GROMACS .gro file of C-alpha atoms in nm:
model
  461
    1MET     CA    1   6.295  11.144   7.645
    2SER     CA    2   6.677  11.241   7.783
    3PRO     CA    3   6.689  11.314   8.157
    4ALA     CA    4   6.815  11.642   7.958
    5LEU     CA    5   6.531  11.729   7.798
    6LEU     CA    6   6.321  11.672   8.140
    7ILE     CA    7   6.491  11.912   8.304
    8LEU     CA    8   6.396  12.168   8.053
    9LEU     CA    9   6.103  12.077   8.101
   10ALA     CA   10   6.018  12.140   8.462
   11LEU     CA   11   6.208  12.487   8.387
   12ALA     CA   12   6.007  12.545   8.184
   13LEU     CA   13   5.667  12.509   8.378
   14ALA     CA   14   5.877  12.678   8.657
   15THR     CA   15   5.908  12.958   8.422
   16ILE     CA   16   5.513  12.983   8.359
   17GLY     CA   17   5.409  12.909   8.702
   18TRP     CA   18   5.652  13.209   8.792
   19ILE     CA   19   5.466  13.408   8.526
   20VAL     CA   20   5.166  13.359   8.729
   21ALA     CA   21   5.233  13.391   9.019
   22ARG     CA   22   5.367  13.692   9.004
   23GLY     CA   23   5.079  13.793   8.827
   24ARG     CA   24   4.846  13.646   9.126
   25ALA     CA   25   5.044  13.814   9.412
   26TYR     CA   26   4.999  14.210   9.231
   27SER     CA   27   4.626  14.125   9.180
   28PHE     CA   28   4.567  14.057   9.558
   29ALA     CA   29   4.791  14.427   9.546
   30ARG     CA   30   4.537  14.565   9.318
   31VAL     CA   31   4.225  14.383   9.425
   32ALA     CA   32   4.319  14.562   9.827
   33PRO     CA   33   4.532  14.836   9.754
   34ALA     CA   34   4.518  14.976  10.121
   35ARG     CA   35   4.632  14.697  10.293
   36ARG     CA   36   5.042  14.548  10.275
   37LEU     CA   37   5.120  14.221  10.139
   38ALA     CA   38   5.281  13.962  10.376
   39ALA     CA   39   5.585  13.931  10.128
   40LEU     CA   40   5.677  14.067   9.825
   41PRO     CA   41   5.496  13.923   9.442
   42VAL     CA   42   5.878  13.896   9.381
   43TYR     CA   43   5.888  13.607   9.650
   44HIS     CA   44   5.535  13.462   9.576
   45ALA     CA   45   5.630  13.438   9.206
   46TRP     CA   46   5.959  13.232   9.325
   47PHE     CA   47   5.794  12.970   9.594
   48VAL     CA   48   5.525  12.858   9.259
   49ALA     CA   49   5.820  12.790   9.082
   50LEU     CA   50   6.048  12.599   9.300
   51ALA     CA   51   5.783  12.421   9.426
   52ILE     CA   52   5.708  12.326   9.107
   53VAL     CA   53   6.118  12.266   8.934
   54LEU     CA   54   6.275  12.129   9.339
   55PRO     CA   55   6.059  11.786   9.314
   56ALA     CA   56   6.026  11.722   8.871
   57ILE     CA   57   6.441  11.749   8.866
   58VAL     CA   58   6.401  11.438   9.251
   59PHE     CA   59   6.172  11.306   9.131
   60ILE     CA   60   6.426  11.237   8.733
   61ILE     CA   61   6.671  11.177   8.909
   62VAL     CA   62   6.515  10.963   9.102
   63TRP     CA   63   6.372  10.785   8.698
   64GLY     CA   64   6.717  10.795   8.530
   65ILE     CA   65   6.849  10.575   8.805
   66ILE     CA   66   6.516  10.322   8.748
   67SER     CA   67   6.379  10.345   8.461
   68PRO     CA   68   6.733  10.110   8.289
   69GLY     CA   69   6.600   9.878   8.487
   70LEU     CA   70   6.283   9.868   8.378
   71ILE     CA   71   6.362   9.942   8.027
   72ALA     CA   72   6.597   9.568   8.039
   73GLN     CA   73   6.340   9.456   8.247
   74ALA     CA   74   6.019   9.429   7.979
   75VAL     CA   75   6.274   9.405   7.713
   76ALA     CA   76   6.419   9.017   7.883
   77SER     CA   77   5.962   8.921   7.916
   78SER     CA   78   5.961   9.048   7.552
   79PRO     CA   79   5.910   8.714   7.334
   80ALA     CA   80   6.212   8.843   7.107
   81ALA     CA   81   6.423   8.795   7.432
   82ALA     CA   82   6.324   8.364   7.499
   83GLY     CA   83   6.644   8.290   7.336
   84LEU     CA   84   6.938   8.440   7.570
   85PRO     CA   85   7.195   8.250   7.800
   86ALA     CA   86   6.982   8.276   8.155
   87GLU     CA   87   7.263   8.418   8.296
   88GLY     CA   88   7.599   8.567   8.222
   89LEU     CA   89   7.832   8.760   8.074
   90LEU     CA   90   7.674   8.646   7.705
   91ARG     CA   91   7.342   8.803   7.771
   92SER     CA   92   7.508   9.059   7.938
   93THR     CA   93   7.705   9.175   7.649
   94MET     CA   94   7.415   9.066   7.398
   95LEU     CA   95   7.167   9.334   7.590
   96ALA     CA   96   7.430   9.638   7.582
   97GLU     CA   97   7.442   9.569   7.234
   98ALA     CA   98   7.140   9.614   7.140
   99ARG     CA   99   7.081   9.874   7.398
  100ASN     CA  100   7.335  10.117   7.257
  101VAL     CA  101   7.164   9.997   6.836
  102ALA     CA  102   6.858  10.178   6.973
  103MET     CA  103   6.921  10.439   7.193
  104GLY     CA  104   7.198  10.488   6.888
  105THR     CA  105   7.580  10.550   7.050
  106ALA     CA  106   7.682  10.303   6.827
  107PRO     CA  107   7.628  10.177   6.510
  108GLY     CA  108   7.521   9.778   6.465
  109VAL     CA  109   7.523   9.500   6.658
  110PHE     CA  110   7.830   9.228   6.640
  111ASN     CA  111   7.700   8.889   6.818
  112PRO     CA  112   7.361   8.806   6.508
  113GLU     CA  113   7.171   8.716   6.746
  114ALA     CA  114   7.097   9.041   6.936
  115GLU     CA  115   7.005   9.240   6.653
  116ARG     CA  116   6.634   9.078   6.693
  117LEU     CA  117   6.657   9.277   7.048
  118VAL     CA  118   6.641   9.626   6.911
  119ALA     CA  119   6.312   9.672   6.805
  120PRO     CA  120   6.207   9.546   7.150
  121PHE     CA  121   6.501   9.785   7.308
  122ARG     CA  122   6.358  10.090   7.110
  123GLU     CA  123   5.985  10.015   7.167
  124ALA     CA  124   6.072   9.968   7.603
  125ILE     CA  125   6.322  10.297   7.568
  126ASP     CA  126   5.984  10.475   7.359
  127ARG     CA  127   5.723  10.411   7.579
  128PHE     CA  128   5.928  10.459   7.938
  129ASN     CA  129   5.996  10.777   7.831
  130LEU     CA  130   5.724  10.810   7.777
  131ILE     CA  131   5.536  10.707   8.074
  132GLY     CA  132   5.884  10.974   8.233
  133ALA     CA  133   5.798  11.230   8.082
  134GLY     CA  134   5.405  11.170   8.144
  135ILE     CA  135   5.488  11.140   8.502
  136THR     CA  136   5.738  11.504   8.544
  137LEU     CA  137   5.426  11.646   8.454
  138VAL     CA  138   5.166  11.563   8.637
  139ILE     CA  139   5.468  11.605   8.947
  140ALA     CA  140   5.435  11.958   8.877
  141PHE     CA  141   5.135  12.059   8.773
  142LEU     CA  142   5.036  11.893   9.065
  143CYS     CA  143   5.302  12.060   9.320
  144GLY     CA  144   5.260  12.356   9.125
  145ALA     CA  145   4.895  12.383   9.159
  146ALA     CA  146   4.891  12.347   9.572
  147ALA     CA  147   5.220  12.589   9.569
  148PHE     CA  148   5.023  12.866   9.332
  149LEU     CA  149   4.580  12.777   9.587
  150ARG     CA  150   4.851  12.881   9.915
  151LEU     CA  151   4.893  13.228   9.818
  152ARG     CA  152   4.710  13.440  10.021
  153PRO     CA  153   4.815  13.805  10.086
  154ASP     CA  154   4.889  13.752  10.422
  155PHE     CA  155   5.100  13.496  10.351
  156ARG     CA  156   5.431  13.481  10.401
  157ALA     CA  157   5.631  13.355  10.046
  158ARG     CA  158   5.998  13.503  10.209
  159THR     CA  159   6.022  13.287  10.443
  160GLN     CA  160   5.901  12.975  10.243
  161VAL     CA  161   6.176  13.024  10.015
  162GLU     CA  162   6.491  13.084  10.239
  163ARG     CA  163   6.388  12.755  10.356
  164MET     CA  164   6.399  12.620  10.000
  165VAL     CA  165   6.660  12.819   9.897
  166MET     CA  166   6.874  12.649  10.267
  167ALA     CA  167   6.779  12.268  10.208
  168ILE     CA  168   6.955  12.317   9.836
  169LEU     CA  169   7.232  12.460  10.023
  170LEU     CA  170   7.211  12.183  10.257
  171LEU     CA  171   7.228  11.936   9.968
  172ALA     CA  172   7.506  12.044   9.749
  173SER     CA  173   7.710  12.072  10.127
  174LEU     CA  174   7.622  11.641  10.164
  175VAL     CA  175   7.633  11.554   9.796
  176ALA     CA  176   8.064  11.694   9.889
  177ILE     CA  177   8.036  11.543  10.164
  178LEU     CA  178   7.970  11.246  10.047
  179THR     CA  179   8.143  11.203   9.689
  180THR     CA  180   8.416  11.274   9.905
  181LEU     CA  181   8.339  10.967  10.186
  182GLY     CA  182   8.293  10.788   9.875
  183ILE     CA  183   8.616  10.838   9.662
  184PHE     CA  184   8.736  10.754  10.071
  185VAL     CA  185   8.546  10.431  10.102
  186SER     CA  186   8.579  10.272   9.771
  187LEU     CA  187   9.032  10.412   9.861
  188VAL     CA  188   9.022  10.163  10.180
  189PHE     CA  189   8.801   9.899   9.997
  190GLU     CA  190   8.998   9.815   9.713
  191THR     CA  191   9.351   9.877   9.917
  192ILE     CA  192   9.231   9.634  10.184
  193ARG     CA  193   9.218   9.365   9.904
  194PHE     CA  194   9.565   9.447   9.810
  195PHE     CA  195   9.731   9.431  10.151
  196GLY     CA  196   9.589   8.998  10.174
  197MET     CA  197   9.781   9.013   9.838
  198VAL     CA  198  10.099   9.178   9.948
  199ASN     CA  199  10.221   9.286  10.242
  200PRO     CA  200  10.205   9.657  10.400
  201VAL     CA  201  10.552   9.614  10.488
  202ASP     CA  202  10.711   9.505  10.160
  203PHE     CA  203  10.500   9.787  10.029
  204LEU     CA  204  10.553  10.094  10.170
  205PHE     CA  205  10.901   9.983  10.257
  206GLY     CA  206  11.017   9.797  10.021
  207THR     CA  207  11.328  10.022   9.741
  208ASN     CA  208  11.194   9.743   9.431
  209TRP     CA  209  10.852   9.843   9.262
  210GLY     CA  210  10.816   9.636   8.915
  211PRO     CA  211  10.465   9.525   8.898
  212ASP     CA  212  10.413   9.261   8.616
  213PRO     CA  213  10.047   9.317   8.497
  214MET     CA  214  10.040   8.958   8.310
  215SER     CA  215  10.176   8.725   8.599
  216SER     CA  216  10.056   8.484   8.807
  217THR     CA  217   9.746   8.527   9.048
  218GLU     CA  218   9.880   8.223   9.287
  219ALA     CA  219  10.182   8.307   9.396
  220VAL     CA  220  10.225   8.710   9.359
  221ASP     CA  221  10.578   8.811   9.419
  222GLY     CA  222  10.562   9.093   9.728
  223SER     CA  223  10.929   9.213   9.637
  224ARG     CA  224  10.822   9.370   9.318
  225TYR     CA  225  10.570   9.643   9.482
  226GLY     CA  226  10.828   9.847   9.733
  227ALA     CA  227  10.664  10.185   9.646
  228LEU     CA  228  10.935  10.336   9.904
  229PRO     CA  229  11.097  10.450   9.564
  230LEU     CA  230  10.765  10.582   9.427
  231PHE     CA  231  10.716  10.763   9.775
  232TRP     CA  232  11.044  10.979   9.782
  233GLY     CA  233  11.032  11.027   9.383
  234THR     CA  234  10.689  11.254   9.497
  235ILE     CA  235  10.861  11.403   9.784
  236TYR     CA  236  11.201  11.478   9.609
  237ILE     CA  237  11.041  11.679   9.263
  238GLY     CA  238  10.702  11.779   9.396
  239ALA     CA  239  10.814  11.842   9.814
  240ILE     CA  240  11.106  11.924   9.821
  241ILE     CA  241  11.279  12.058   9.425
  242ALA     CA  242  10.919  12.230   9.329
  243MET     CA  243  10.877  12.438   9.675
  244VAL     CA  244  11.326  12.578   9.612
  245VAL     CA  245  11.224  12.729   9.304
  246ALA     CA  246  10.863  12.833   9.395
  247ILE     CA  247  10.865  12.974   9.823
  248PRO     CA  248  11.127  13.175   9.740
  249LEU     CA  249  11.034  13.330   9.438
  250GLY     CA  250  10.682  13.372   9.527
  251LEU     CA  251  10.662  13.464   9.887
  252MET     CA  252  10.976  13.815   9.711
  253SER     CA  253  10.732  13.884   9.422
  254ALA     CA  254  10.431  13.882   9.673
  255ILE     CA  255  10.652  14.168   9.900
  256TYR     CA  256  10.731  14.380   9.640
  257LEU     CA  257  10.390  14.382   9.456
  258THR     CA  258  10.195  14.430   9.836
  259GLN     CA  259  10.485  14.734   9.966
  260TYR     CA  260  10.785  14.813   9.620
  261ALA     CA  261  10.547  14.819   9.313
  262ASP     CA  262  10.364  15.105   9.235
  263PRO     CA  263   9.970  15.084   9.206
  264ARG     CA  264  10.044  15.080   8.790
  265VAL     CA  265  10.279  14.853   8.774
  266ARG     CA  266  10.067  14.604   9.086
  267ARG     CA  267   9.759  14.614   8.873
  268TRP     CA  268   9.956  14.463   8.587
  269LEU     CA  269  10.177  14.283   8.764
  270LYS     CA  270  10.005  14.088   8.966
  271PRO     CA  271   9.720  13.911   8.703
  272MET     CA  272   9.975  13.864   8.427
  273LEU     CA  273  10.162  13.630   8.754
  274GLU     CA  274   9.809  13.478   8.776
  275ILE     CA  275   9.839  13.312   8.399
  276LEU     CA  276  10.060  13.101   8.501
  277ALA     CA  277   9.772  12.931   8.759
  278GLY     CA  278   9.561  12.897   8.407
  279VAL     CA  279   9.798  12.732   8.191
  280PRO     CA  280   9.711  12.394   8.118
  281THR     CA  281   9.957  12.125   8.272
  282VAL     CA  282  10.059  11.957   7.951
  283VAL     CA  283  10.211  12.294   7.813
  284TYR     CA  284  10.431  12.260   8.040
  285GLY     CA  285  10.525  11.893   8.013
  286TYR     CA  286  10.620  12.012   7.671
  287PHE     CA  287  10.866  12.324   7.855
  288ALA     CA  288  10.979  12.135   8.012
  289ALA     CA  289  11.032  11.798   7.804
  290LEU     CA  290  11.127  11.992   7.468
  291THR     CA  291  11.348  12.247   7.630
  292VAL     CA  292  11.437  12.272   8.040
  293ALA     CA  293  11.522  11.874   8.004
  294PRO     CA  294  11.788  11.979   7.712
  295ALA     CA  295  11.880  12.253   7.846
  296ILE     CA  296  12.038  12.038   8.224
  297ARG     CA  297  12.171  11.747   8.064
  298ASP     CA  298  12.411  12.020   7.839
  299ALA     CA  299  12.486  12.262   8.097
  300ALA     CA  300  12.523  11.868   8.281
  301VAL     CA  301  12.760  11.743   7.962
  302ALA     CA  302  12.950  12.057   7.943
  303ILE     CA  303  13.040  12.078   8.383
  304GLY     CA  304  13.206  11.696   8.310
  305ILE     CA  305  12.867  11.464   8.413
  306SER     CA  306  12.853  11.238   8.088
  307ASN     CA  307  12.586  11.042   8.232
  308ALA     CA  308  12.363  11.244   8.241
  309SER     CA  309  12.013  11.138   8.150
  310SER     CA  310  11.755  11.416   7.865
  311GLU     CA  311  11.488  11.326   8.153
  312SER     CA  312  11.547  11.412   8.467
  313ALA     CA  313  11.362  11.516   8.828
  314LEU     CA  314  11.563  11.818   8.847
  315ALA     CA  315  11.398  11.952   8.527
  316ALA     CA  316  11.076  11.850   8.552
  317GLY     CA  317  11.106  11.962   8.910
  318LEU     CA  318  11.205  12.314   8.853
  319VAL     CA  319  10.898  12.365   8.578
  320MET     CA  320  10.677  12.242   8.876
  321GLY     CA  321  10.786  12.473   9.117
  322VAL     CA  322  10.699  12.811   8.835
  323MET     CA  323  10.392  12.595   8.804
  324ILE     CA  324  10.228  12.683   9.181
  325ILE     CA  325  10.438  13.038   9.188
  326PRO     CA  326  10.126  13.150   9.099
  327PHE     CA  327   9.997  12.989   9.429
  328VAL     CA  328  10.259  13.083   9.715
  329SER     CA  329  10.190  13.398   9.553
  330SER     CA  330   9.862  13.477   9.554
  331MET     CA  331   9.838  13.327   9.855
  332ALA     CA  332  10.099  13.579  10.094
  333ASP     CA  333   9.996  13.900   9.877
  334ASP     CA  334   9.656  13.851  10.044
  335SER     CA  335   9.737  13.746  10.341
  336ILE     CA  336  10.032  14.077  10.431
  337ALA     CA  337   9.786  14.310  10.263
  338ALA     CA  338   9.619  14.169  10.509
  339VAL     CA  339   9.819  14.309  10.822
  340PRO     CA  340   9.627  14.629  10.988
  341ARG     CA  341   9.858  14.966  10.869
  342THR     CA  342   9.840  15.045  11.249
  343MET     CA  343  10.101  14.766  11.275
  344ARG     CA  344  10.333  14.836  10.966
  345ASP     CA  345  10.327  15.227  11.085
  346GLY     CA  346  10.370  15.162  11.447
  347SER     CA  347  10.703  15.004  11.303
  348LEU     CA  348  10.808  15.235  11.154
  349ALA     CA  349  10.748  15.547  11.366
  350LEU     CA  350  10.986  15.362  11.621
  351GLY     CA  351  11.305  15.372  11.383
  352ALA     CA  352  11.273  15.049  11.208
  353THR     CA  353  11.366  15.059  10.876
  354LYS     CA  354  11.139  14.925  10.605
  355ASN     CA  355  11.385  14.620  10.559
  356GLU     CA  356  11.287  14.543  10.911
  357THR     CA  357  10.865  14.634  10.925
  358ILE     CA  358  10.874  14.343  10.625
  359ARG     CA  359  11.088  14.118  10.807
  360ARG     CA  360  11.013  14.132  11.152
  361VAL     CA  361  10.625  14.268  11.138
  362LEU     CA  362  10.479  14.211  10.808
  363VAL     CA  363  10.582  13.822  10.729
  364PRO     CA  364  10.537  13.740  11.068
  365ALA     CA  365  10.170  13.803  11.101
  366ALA     CA  366  10.101  13.703  10.728
  367LEU     CA  367  10.258  13.396  10.851
  368PRO     CA  368   9.923  13.182  10.874
  369GLY     CA  369   9.840  13.269  10.468
  370ILE     CA  370  10.177  13.226  10.408
  371VAL     CA  371  10.189  12.846  10.532
  372ALA     CA  372   9.863  12.792  10.334
  373GLY     CA  373   9.972  12.877  10.045
  374VAL     CA  374  10.315  12.664  10.064
  375MET     CA  375  10.099  12.320  10.190
  376LEU     CA  376   9.858  12.433   9.936
  377ALA     CA  377  10.137  12.456   9.655
  378VAL     CA  378  10.288  12.130   9.780
  379SER     CA  379   9.980  11.952   9.762
  380ARG     CA  380   9.957  12.080   9.411
  381ALA     CA  381  10.251  11.990   9.349
  382ILE     CA  382  10.265  11.622   9.464
  383GLY     CA  383   9.943  11.581   9.329
  384GLU     CA  384  10.102  11.667   8.991
  385THR     CA  385  10.111  11.439   8.658
  386MET     CA  386  10.127  11.514   8.354
  387ILE     CA  387  10.477  11.750   8.375
  388VAL     CA  388  10.626  11.398   8.549
  389VAL     CA  389  10.572  11.252   8.251
  390MET     CA  390  10.718  11.425   8.031
  391ALA     CA  391  11.005  11.515   8.216
  392ALA     CA  392  11.088  11.365   8.482
  393GLY     CA  393  11.057  10.975   8.266
  394ALA     CA  394  10.940  10.688   8.414
  395ALA     CA  395  11.211  10.485   8.669
  396ALA     CA  396  11.177  10.412   8.944
  397ASN     CA  397  11.524  10.559   9.088
  398LEU     CA  398  11.569  10.567   9.489
  399SER     CA  399  11.864  10.831   9.439
  400ALA     CA  400  11.959  11.213   9.533
  401ASN     CA  401  12.014  11.269   9.217
  402PRO     CA  402  11.854  11.537   9.063
  403LEU     CA  403  11.997  11.484   8.691
  404GLU     CA  404  11.858  11.130   8.720
  405ALA     CA  405  11.566  11.003   8.617
  406MET     CA  406  11.283  10.928   8.873
  407THR     CA  407  10.883  10.854   8.889
  408THR     CA  408  10.588  10.960   9.101
  409VAL     CA  409  10.258  10.760   9.281
  410THR     CA  410  10.043  10.923   8.970
  411PHE     CA  411  10.289  10.881   8.717
  412GLN     CA  412  10.263  10.497   8.891
  413ILE     CA  413   9.845  10.530   8.967
  414VAL     CA  414   9.734  10.614   8.580
  415ALA     CA  415   9.995  10.324   8.460
  416MET     CA  416   9.900  10.060   8.651
  417LEU     CA  417   9.512  10.176   8.589
  418THR     CA  418   9.595  10.249   8.134
  419GLY     CA  419   9.714   9.844   8.176
  420GLU     CA  420   9.593   9.542   8.028
  421GLY     CA  421   9.554   9.408   8.387
  422SER     CA  422   9.223   9.272   8.546
  423PHE     CA  423   9.099   9.420   8.852
  424ASP     CA  424   9.145   9.164   9.062
  425HIS     CA  425   9.509   9.138   9.026
  426PRO     CA  426   9.724   9.333   9.216
  427ALA     CA  427   9.931   9.527   9.033
  428THR     CA  428   9.563   9.738   8.902
  429LEU     CA  429   9.478   9.745   9.316
  430SER     CA  430   9.858   9.844   9.336
  431ALA     CA  431   9.684  10.232   9.198
  432PHE     CA  432   9.441  10.250   9.540
  433ALA     CA  433   9.726  10.128   9.808
  434LEU     CA  434   9.852  10.453   9.606
  435GLY     CA  435   9.628  10.678   9.624
  436PHE     CA  436   9.532  10.557   9.966
  437VAL     CA  437   9.945  10.739  10.146
  438LEU     CA  438   9.869  11.010   9.811
  439PHE     CA  439   9.586  11.131  10.014
  440LEU     CA  440   9.662  11.056  10.383
  441VAL     CA  441   9.938  11.268  10.324
  442THR     CA  442   9.731  11.568  10.153
  443LEU     CA  443   9.500  11.522  10.420
  444ALA     CA  444   9.866  11.564  10.712
  445LEU     CA  445   9.933  11.872  10.527
  446ASN     CA  446   9.628  12.024  10.510
  447PHE     CA  447   9.540  11.931  10.903
  448ILE     CA  448   9.931  12.112  10.937
  449ALA     CA  449   9.876  12.399  10.781
  450LEU     CA  450   9.514  12.446  10.947
  451ARG     CA  451   9.710  12.404  11.295
  452VAL     CA  452   9.940  12.631  11.156
  453VAL     CA  453   9.719  12.912  11.125
  454LYS     CA  454   9.484  12.815  11.388
  455ARG     CA  455   9.759  12.896  11.671
  456PHE     CA  456   9.923  13.221  11.482
  457ARG     CA  457   9.608  13.359  11.434
  458GLU     CA  458   9.558  13.322  11.793
  459ALA     CA  459   9.860  13.539  11.881
  460TYR     CA  460   9.769  13.791  11.637
  461GLU     CA  461   9.414  13.884  11.698
   0.00000   0.00000   0.00000
């Protein structure tokens, strides 16, 4: 039985427990109408339901982790596995092929000797699935019965339910934090391995990027791992060209929507503007590659630039800027709208024009939100990959000419991890080093945004 079916089984038992406990709580009121319950019947029901489903789900997760090992151990100890190699890649491959066929995820085995392991695998999977379902039922029943027996007219079920919900919320927060920590630790570990092969100075300040995944790992040429053109391409496309487009348009649209637009116009324009944030990036990539990039090349040729490329940083940056306008606009719109009306009215009452009120009162007061929106947009632009792949090319150029092809860190991470090199090769490990640098840059941007928000919030609150 799959984990999903086990979870559905636990939810079904919890539903039954909810109904039974609720009926039990109502029976208290019927037996002694003059006595007031310490909690509403619905809290008694939720207490029993949560007492059933939470331990069952915890066991299902643990069982999902340990049961594959138990199944493999059972198969390895069966007589059919007598001819398997003691250890090594061939043994692992044969067991994996037989397991995939037994689970129905593969039509057949490539190694004929693995065929005889299919039947033991099916038998072991069925047996351990049955054991898992049985233990789940027992745990759910025992926990539900224990919770049900605690129900009394004076039982504070609401307090217990709130504690359970608080524990679930805490667990969700810990999962998010631990996931982030795990990503960071894996990046650091692989980055250290990479810097053991390539000098960090060559990586951070070198100007030649040309890793060869097929080269020997005995004598690594550090001069081929200069990532400076990648960092420059990322900043040039995502933090300069894109921001030149996104910040003015986003800020001006926010000012228009909050200060000048008719409410009926605002109700239509703002959702239409935010639709841009929901368009898939591959659509922007098509638009950049098929429309914007050829138009820029034709315009450059028309003014006398003969070597203009059909893939350029300008095309990718322009389309990326359009894509992130809603990030700037929405945050600026919300921040300007949140400025106390008394500040605007006071400015107008002192004789300032509407233009002066916007420039000298509303925008400075809303600056924390505007800066947060800009930083969010920069982080989004730096991490964008699809538009760069389709419109900017793959050449690592350290150039300020926006009509030349460029590449970014994210594109090279994809290229290195999807290549044919092994995970022990410095070319593949360089993707983790690039990701680590990108992580630090994004972290620094968020830190700057928080500092700016904190400083101006203290000034205006």
